[in-house]
Structures are given as structure tokens and as C-alpha cells.
Amino acid sequence: MTPNILINDNMTVTYRAIEQDEFAMMAQLEQQCFGAHALPDFFFRQSYDCWPKGCFAAFQDQKMQAFVILAQSETQDIGWILSVAVSPELQGQGIGRKLLTQLLEQQSYARVRLTVDPENPAALRLYQSLGFSKIAEEADYFGPNQTRWVMEYSPNLSI
């Protein structure tokens, strides 16, 4: 990851791999972004244990402002983005886009997939602009009335 990126005239953000003492920051940011639908705190430690090379974050003044978790699927040529969180007060300023762009440029999977709520237009626009395409729609993905689109990015076709 590129260490420091100037987002605008007033904001420099550092992008780097997550360290072991930062799981609480991840859990807090996840809670801010997703509320009742947030992943449980222990998930962040387990993600790091399973996929340490897939846990990246964006920091501004030592505060975590965004993170992404990329996991390897059972078929080793497919990666799955399990969570993307951007601080609510900084959404729409390019931090998440840059974090995902760097991740996608550096990953080695033939394809990267994620799920998204089809009623989240900002997330859909972001993922589509990065080259993700809808490959499936699954009703009740996370339970009753929890429809999700499965989207896929292929490096040879995108960015």
C-alpha cells in the first residue's frame, strides 16, 4: 500500500496493513457504520489470524477512518471482500475508493467478490465505478428480507 495519500488540500491519509493492537478500532468503526448489522468484535481478530495480508486500513492523524478485509475463498483464485467500512463523517471524500483501489491493484486473485445491499446506492456506485459487476442476487442472504447482490471484479477486465 502507498503510505501517504493527499485526499484534498486539508487531508492526508496513511494507508497500511492493520496491526494486532488495532482490532478495537476496527470494531468501533464497524459499529459506527453498520449498527445492529455490525460484525462481532471477535471477528476482527479471527480475520487477522486467517488473512493477515488482507486486512488494510486508512488512518488520518492516527485515527482509523476506513478498513477493508479481503479473504481467500476455498478456490484459491477468488478473494472475498468481507467488510468495507468508512467513517460516516468522511464518506464520499475518496478514502474508501483509494483504499479499495490500492487493494485491488495489489491483490493476486483472478477475481474478487463482495456482497452489497441493493438498497445502498452509494456503495453500488462505488463498486461499479471500480469495475465490479453484479453476478447474482440472493434473497435472504443474511436472513429473512436481507437481499444482497454478489458482485465480482476481474483485474484483467477492470481499472
PDB file of C-alpha atoms in Angstrom:
ATOM      1  CA  MET A   1       0.000   0.000   0.000  1.00  0.00           C
ATOM      2  CA  THR A   2       1.119   3.522  -0.706  1.00  0.00           C
ATOM      3  CA  PRO A   3       1.900   5.031   2.693  1.00  0.00           C
ATOM      4  CA  ASN A   4       0.536   8.604   2.424  1.00  0.00           C
ATOM      5  CA  ILE A   5      -2.041   9.956   0.004  1.00  0.00           C
ATOM      6  CA  LEU A   6      -3.219  13.557  -0.170  1.00  0.00           C
ATOM      7  CA  ILE A   7      -7.007  13.275  -0.464  1.00  0.00           C
ATOM      8  CA  ASN A   8      -7.629  17.018  -0.669  1.00  0.00           C
ATOM      9  CA  ASP A   9      -5.928  20.233   0.453  1.00  0.00           C
ATOM     10  CA  ASN A  10      -6.785  19.565   4.091  1.00  0.00           C
ATOM     11  CA  MET A  11      -6.495  15.801   4.404  1.00  0.00           C
ATOM     12  CA  THR A  12      -3.573  13.410   4.185  1.00  0.00           C
ATOM     13  CA  VAL A  13      -4.400   9.770   4.803  1.00  0.00           C
ATOM     14  CA  THR A  14      -1.994   6.924   5.538  1.00  0.00           C
ATOM     15  CA  TYR A  15      -2.857   3.517   4.068  1.00  0.00           C
ATOM     16  CA  ARG A  16      -1.276   0.408   5.570  1.00  0.00           C
ATOM     17  CA  ALA A  17      -1.783  -3.110   6.861  1.00  0.00           C
ATOM     18  CA  ILE A  18      -3.651  -3.449  10.134  1.00  0.00           C
ATOM     19  CA  GLU A  19      -1.658  -4.280  13.255  1.00  0.00           C
ATOM     20  CA  GLN A  20      -2.686  -6.547  16.126  1.00  0.00           C
ATOM     21  CA  ASP A  21      -3.408  -3.720  18.561  1.00  0.00           C
ATOM     22  CA  GLU A  22      -5.978  -2.145  16.202  1.00  0.00           C
ATOM     23  CA  PHE A  23      -8.853  -4.652  16.381  1.00  0.00           C
ATOM     24  CA  ALA A  24     -10.810  -2.473  18.831  1.00  0.00           C
ATOM     25  CA  MET A  25     -10.619   0.429  16.363  1.00  0.00           C
ATOM     26  CA  MET A  26     -11.945  -1.831  13.621  1.00  0.00           C
ATOM     27  CA  ALA A  27     -14.835  -3.000  15.795  1.00  0.00           C
ATOM     28  CA  GLN A  28     -15.685   0.573  16.784  1.00  0.00           C
ATOM     29  CA  LEU A  29     -15.693   1.765  13.169  1.00  0.00           C
ATOM     30  CA  GLU A  30     -17.755  -1.250  12.080  1.00  0.00           C
ATOM     31  CA  GLN A  31     -20.304  -0.415  14.794  1.00  0.00           C
ATOM     32  CA  GLN A  32     -20.454   3.246  13.695  1.00  0.00           C
ATOM     33  CA  CYS A  33     -21.051   2.230  10.090  1.00  0.00           C
ATOM     34  CA  PHE A  34     -23.388  -0.740  10.455  1.00  0.00           C
ATOM     35  CA  GLY A  35     -25.030  -0.514  13.885  1.00  0.00           C
ATOM     36  CA  ALA A  36     -27.109  -3.613  14.615  1.00  0.00           C
ATOM     37  CA  HIS A  37     -25.720  -5.288  11.475  1.00  0.00           C
ATOM     38  CA  ALA A  38     -22.079  -4.876  12.559  1.00  0.00           C
ATOM     39  CA  LEU A  39     -19.801  -7.881  12.658  1.00  0.00           C
ATOM     40  CA  PRO A  40     -18.970  -9.071  16.207  1.00  0.00           C
ATOM     41  CA  ASP A  41     -15.769  -7.781  17.802  1.00  0.00           C
ATOM     42  CA  PHE A  42     -14.042 -11.178  17.797  1.00  0.00           C
ATOM     43  CA  PHE A  43     -14.395 -11.401  14.014  1.00  0.00           C
ATOM     44  CA  PHE A  44     -11.619  -8.843  13.502  1.00  0.00           C
ATOM     45  CA  ARG A  45      -9.070 -10.843  15.477  1.00  0.00           C
ATOM     46  CA  GLN A  46     -10.076 -14.019  13.657  1.00  0.00           C
ATOM     47  CA  SER A  47      -9.861 -12.268  10.283  1.00  0.00           C
ATOM     48  CA  TYR A  48      -6.350 -11.130  11.073  1.00  0.00           C
ATOM     49  CA  ASP A  49      -5.358 -14.626  12.188  1.00  0.00           C
ATOM     50  CA  CYS A  50      -6.751 -16.167   8.989  1.00  0.00           C
ATOM     51  CA  TRP A  51      -5.916 -13.464   6.423  1.00  0.00           C
ATOM     52  CA  PRO A  52      -3.318 -11.025   7.808  1.00  0.00           C
ATOM     53  CA  LYS A  53      -2.355  -9.894   4.309  1.00  0.00           C
ATOM     54  CA  GLY A  54      -5.981  -8.985   3.597  1.00  0.00           C
ATOM     55  CA  CYS A  55      -6.565  -6.519   6.450  1.00  0.00           C
ATOM     56  CA  PHE A  56      -5.880  -2.901   5.468  1.00  0.00           C
ATOM     57  CA  ALA A  57      -6.880   0.462   6.856  1.00  0.00           C
ATOM     58  CA  ALA A  58      -6.750   4.192   6.214  1.00  0.00           C
ATOM     59  CA  PHE A  59      -5.616   6.479   9.033  1.00  0.00           C
ATOM     60  CA  GLN A  60      -5.834  10.231   9.457  1.00  0.00           C
ATOM     61  CA  ASP A  61      -3.930  11.665  12.427  1.00  0.00           C
ATOM     62  CA  GLN A  62      -3.539   8.173  13.962  1.00  0.00           C
ATOM     63  CA  LYS A  63      -7.324   7.586  13.834  1.00  0.00           C
ATOM     64  CA  MET A  64      -8.634   4.697  11.741  1.00  0.00           C
ATOM     65  CA  GLN A  65     -11.011   6.197   9.185  1.00  0.00           C
ATOM     66  CA  ALA A  66     -11.606   3.157   6.960  1.00  0.00           C
ATOM     67  CA  PHE A  67     -10.753  -0.511   6.686  1.00  0.00           C
ATOM     68  CA  VAL A  68     -11.239  -3.442   4.353  1.00  0.00           C
ATOM     69  CA  ILE A  69     -10.953  -7.192   4.943  1.00  0.00           C
ATOM     70  CA  LEU A  70     -10.100  -9.422   1.978  1.00  0.00           C
ATOM     71  CA  ALA A  71     -10.253 -13.199   2.455  1.00  0.00           C
ATOM     72  CA  GLN A  72      -9.215 -16.110   0.271  1.00  0.00           C
ATOM     73  CA  SER A  73     -12.041 -18.414  -0.759  1.00  0.00           C
ATOM     74  CA  GLU A  74     -11.889 -22.174  -0.904  1.00  0.00           C
ATOM     75  CA  THR A  75     -10.936 -21.886  -4.566  1.00  0.00           C
ATOM     76  CA  GLN A  76      -7.675 -20.012  -4.247  1.00  0.00           C
ATOM     77  CA  ASP A  77      -8.167 -17.829  -7.318  1.00  0.00           C
ATOM     78  CA  ILE A  78     -11.111 -15.958  -5.749  1.00  0.00           C
ATOM     79  CA  GLY A  79     -10.856 -13.388  -2.975  1.00  0.00           C
ATOM     80  CA  TRP A  80     -13.843 -12.132  -0.993  1.00  0.00           C
ATOM     81  CA  ILE A  81     -14.157  -8.659   0.486  1.00  0.00           C
ATOM     82  CA  LEU A  82     -15.880  -9.398   3.778  1.00  0.00           C
ATOM     83  CA  SER A  83     -16.187  -5.870   5.100  1.00  0.00           C
ATOM     84  CA  VAL A  84     -15.568  -2.306   3.964  1.00  0.00           C
ATOM     85  CA  ALA A  85     -16.149   0.453   6.492  1.00  0.00           C
ATOM     86  CA  VAL A  86     -15.558   4.194   6.106  1.00  0.00           C
ATOM     87  CA  SER A  87     -16.092   6.666   8.919  1.00  0.00           C
ATOM     88  CA  PRO A  88     -19.560   8.195   8.372  1.00  0.00           C
ATOM     89  CA  GLU A  89     -18.265  11.767   8.596  1.00  0.00           C
ATOM     90  CA  LEU A  90     -15.717  11.097   5.843  1.00  0.00           C
ATOM     91  CA  GLN A  91     -17.836   9.056   3.439  1.00  0.00           C
ATOM     92  CA  GLY A  92     -17.876  10.470  -0.071  1.00  0.00           C
ATOM     93  CA  GLN A  93     -14.406  12.039   0.211  1.00  0.00           C
ATOM     94  CA  GLY A  94     -12.466   9.327  -1.629  1.00  0.00           C
ATOM     95  CA  ILE A  95     -10.909   7.477   1.306  1.00  0.00           C
ATOM     96  CA  GLY A  96     -12.771   4.212   0.690  1.00  0.00           C
ATOM     97  CA  ARG A  97     -12.234   4.458  -3.065  1.00  0.00           C
ATOM     98  CA  LYS A  98      -8.478   4.866  -2.644  1.00  0.00           C
ATOM     99  CA  LEU A  99      -8.286   2.048  -0.101  1.00  0.00           C
ATOM    100  CA  LEU A 100     -10.167  -0.322  -2.412  1.00  0.00           C
ATOM    101  CA  THR A 101      -8.206   0.805  -5.479  1.00  0.00           C
ATOM    102  CA  GLN A 102      -4.892   0.079  -3.781  1.00  0.00           C
ATOM    103  CA  LEU A 103      -6.160  -3.258  -2.507  1.00  0.00           C
ATOM    104  CA  LEU A 104      -7.386  -4.295  -5.961  1.00  0.00           C
ATOM    105  CA  GLU A 105      -4.120  -3.226  -7.605  1.00  0.00           C
ATOM    106  CA  GLN A 106      -2.021  -5.257  -5.177  1.00  0.00           C
ATOM    107  CA  GLN A 107      -4.073  -8.418  -4.764  1.00  0.00           C
ATOM    108  CA  SER A 108      -3.257 -11.513  -6.815  1.00  0.00           C
ATOM    109  CA  TYR A 109      -6.648 -13.185  -7.204  1.00  0.00           C
ATOM    110  CA  ALA A 110      -8.148 -13.847 -10.626  1.00  0.00           C
ATOM    111  CA  ARG A 111     -11.440 -12.500  -9.259  1.00  0.00           C
ATOM    112  CA  VAL A 112     -12.580 -10.580  -6.190  1.00  0.00           C
ATOM    113  CA  ARG A 113     -16.165 -10.809  -4.942  1.00  0.00           C
ATOM    114  CA  LEU A 114     -18.273  -8.975  -2.401  1.00  0.00           C
ATOM    115  CA  THR A 115     -21.884  -8.682  -1.353  1.00  0.00           C
ATOM    116  CA  VAL A 116     -23.799  -5.421  -1.181  1.00  0.00           C
ATOM    117  CA  ASP A 117     -27.257  -4.320  -0.159  1.00  0.00           C
ATOM    118  CA  PRO A 118     -29.022  -3.368  -3.418  1.00  0.00           C
ATOM    119  CA  GLU A 119     -30.689  -0.535  -1.497  1.00  0.00           C
ATOM    120  CA  ASN A 120     -27.319   1.127  -0.801  1.00  0.00           C
ATOM    121  CA  PRO A 121     -26.878   3.309  -3.903  1.00  0.00           C
ATOM    122  CA  ALA A 122     -23.632   4.925  -2.730  1.00  0.00           C
ATOM    123  CA  ALA A 123     -21.945   1.535  -2.276  1.00  0.00           C
ATOM    124  CA  LEU A 124     -23.308   0.266  -5.599  1.00  0.00           C
ATOM    125  CA  ARG A 125     -21.961   3.326  -7.440  1.00  0.00           C
ATOM    126  CA  LEU A 126     -18.565   2.952  -5.802  1.00  0.00           C
ATOM    127  CA  TYR A 127     -18.218  -0.751  -6.580  1.00  0.00           C
ATOM    128  CA  GLN A 128     -19.463  -0.359 -10.154  1.00  0.00           C
ATOM    129  CA  SER A 129     -17.075   2.546 -10.759  1.00  0.00           C
ATOM    130  CA  LEU A 130     -14.193   0.328  -9.618  1.00  0.00           C
ATOM    131  CA  GLY A 131     -15.147  -2.374 -12.120  1.00  0.00           C
ATOM    132  CA  PHE A 132     -17.341  -4.687 -10.049  1.00  0.00           C
ATOM    133  CA  SER A 133     -20.289  -6.248 -11.878  1.00  0.00           C
ATOM    134  CA  LYS A 134     -23.378  -7.951 -10.468  1.00  0.00           C
ATOM    135  CA  ILE A 135     -23.149 -11.720 -10.958  1.00  0.00           C
ATOM    136  CA  ALA A 136     -26.021 -12.841  -8.713  1.00  0.00           C
ATOM    137  CA  GLU A 137     -28.841 -11.669  -6.499  1.00  0.00           C
ATOM    138  CA  GLU A 138     -29.647 -13.717  -3.421  1.00  0.00           C
ATOM    139  CA  ALA A 139     -32.793 -13.173  -1.374  1.00  0.00           C
ATOM    140  CA  ASP A 140     -32.405 -13.793   2.345  1.00  0.00           C
ATOM    141  CA  TYR A 141     -28.586 -13.841   2.036  1.00  0.00           C
ATOM    142  CA  PHE A 142     -28.096 -12.912   5.701  1.00  0.00           C
ATOM    143  CA  GLY A 143     -31.582 -13.978   6.801  1.00  0.00           C
ATOM    144  CA  PRO A 144     -35.191 -13.038   6.035  1.00  0.00           C
ATOM    145  CA  ASN A 145     -35.517  -9.913   3.889  1.00  0.00           C
ATOM    146  CA  GLN A 146     -31.729  -9.499   3.669  1.00  0.00           C
ATOM    147  CA  THR A 147     -31.297  -9.498  -0.116  1.00  0.00           C
ATOM    148  CA  ARG A 148     -27.744  -8.995  -1.355  1.00  0.00           C
ATOM    149  CA  TRP A 149     -26.132  -8.646  -4.734  1.00  0.00           C
ATOM    150  CA  VAL A 150     -22.976 -10.650  -5.295  1.00  0.00           C
ATOM    151  CA  MET A 151     -20.565  -8.524  -7.307  1.00  0.00           C
ATOM    152  CA  GLU A 152     -17.299  -9.543  -8.936  1.00  0.00           C
ATOM    153  CA  TYR A 153     -14.160  -7.749 -10.060  1.00  0.00           C
ATOM    154  CA  SER A 154     -11.761  -9.271 -12.581  1.00  0.00           C
ATOM    155  CA  PRO A 155      -8.415  -7.444 -12.728  1.00  0.00           C
ATOM    156  CA  ASN A 156      -7.914  -8.227 -16.402  1.00  0.00           C
ATOM    157  CA  LEU A 157     -11.205  -6.511 -17.253  1.00  0.00           C
ATOM    158  CA  SER A 158     -11.155  -3.552 -14.847  1.00  0.00           C
ATOM    159  CA  ILE A 159      -9.355  -0.444 -13.632  1.00  0.00           C
TER     160      ILE A 159
END
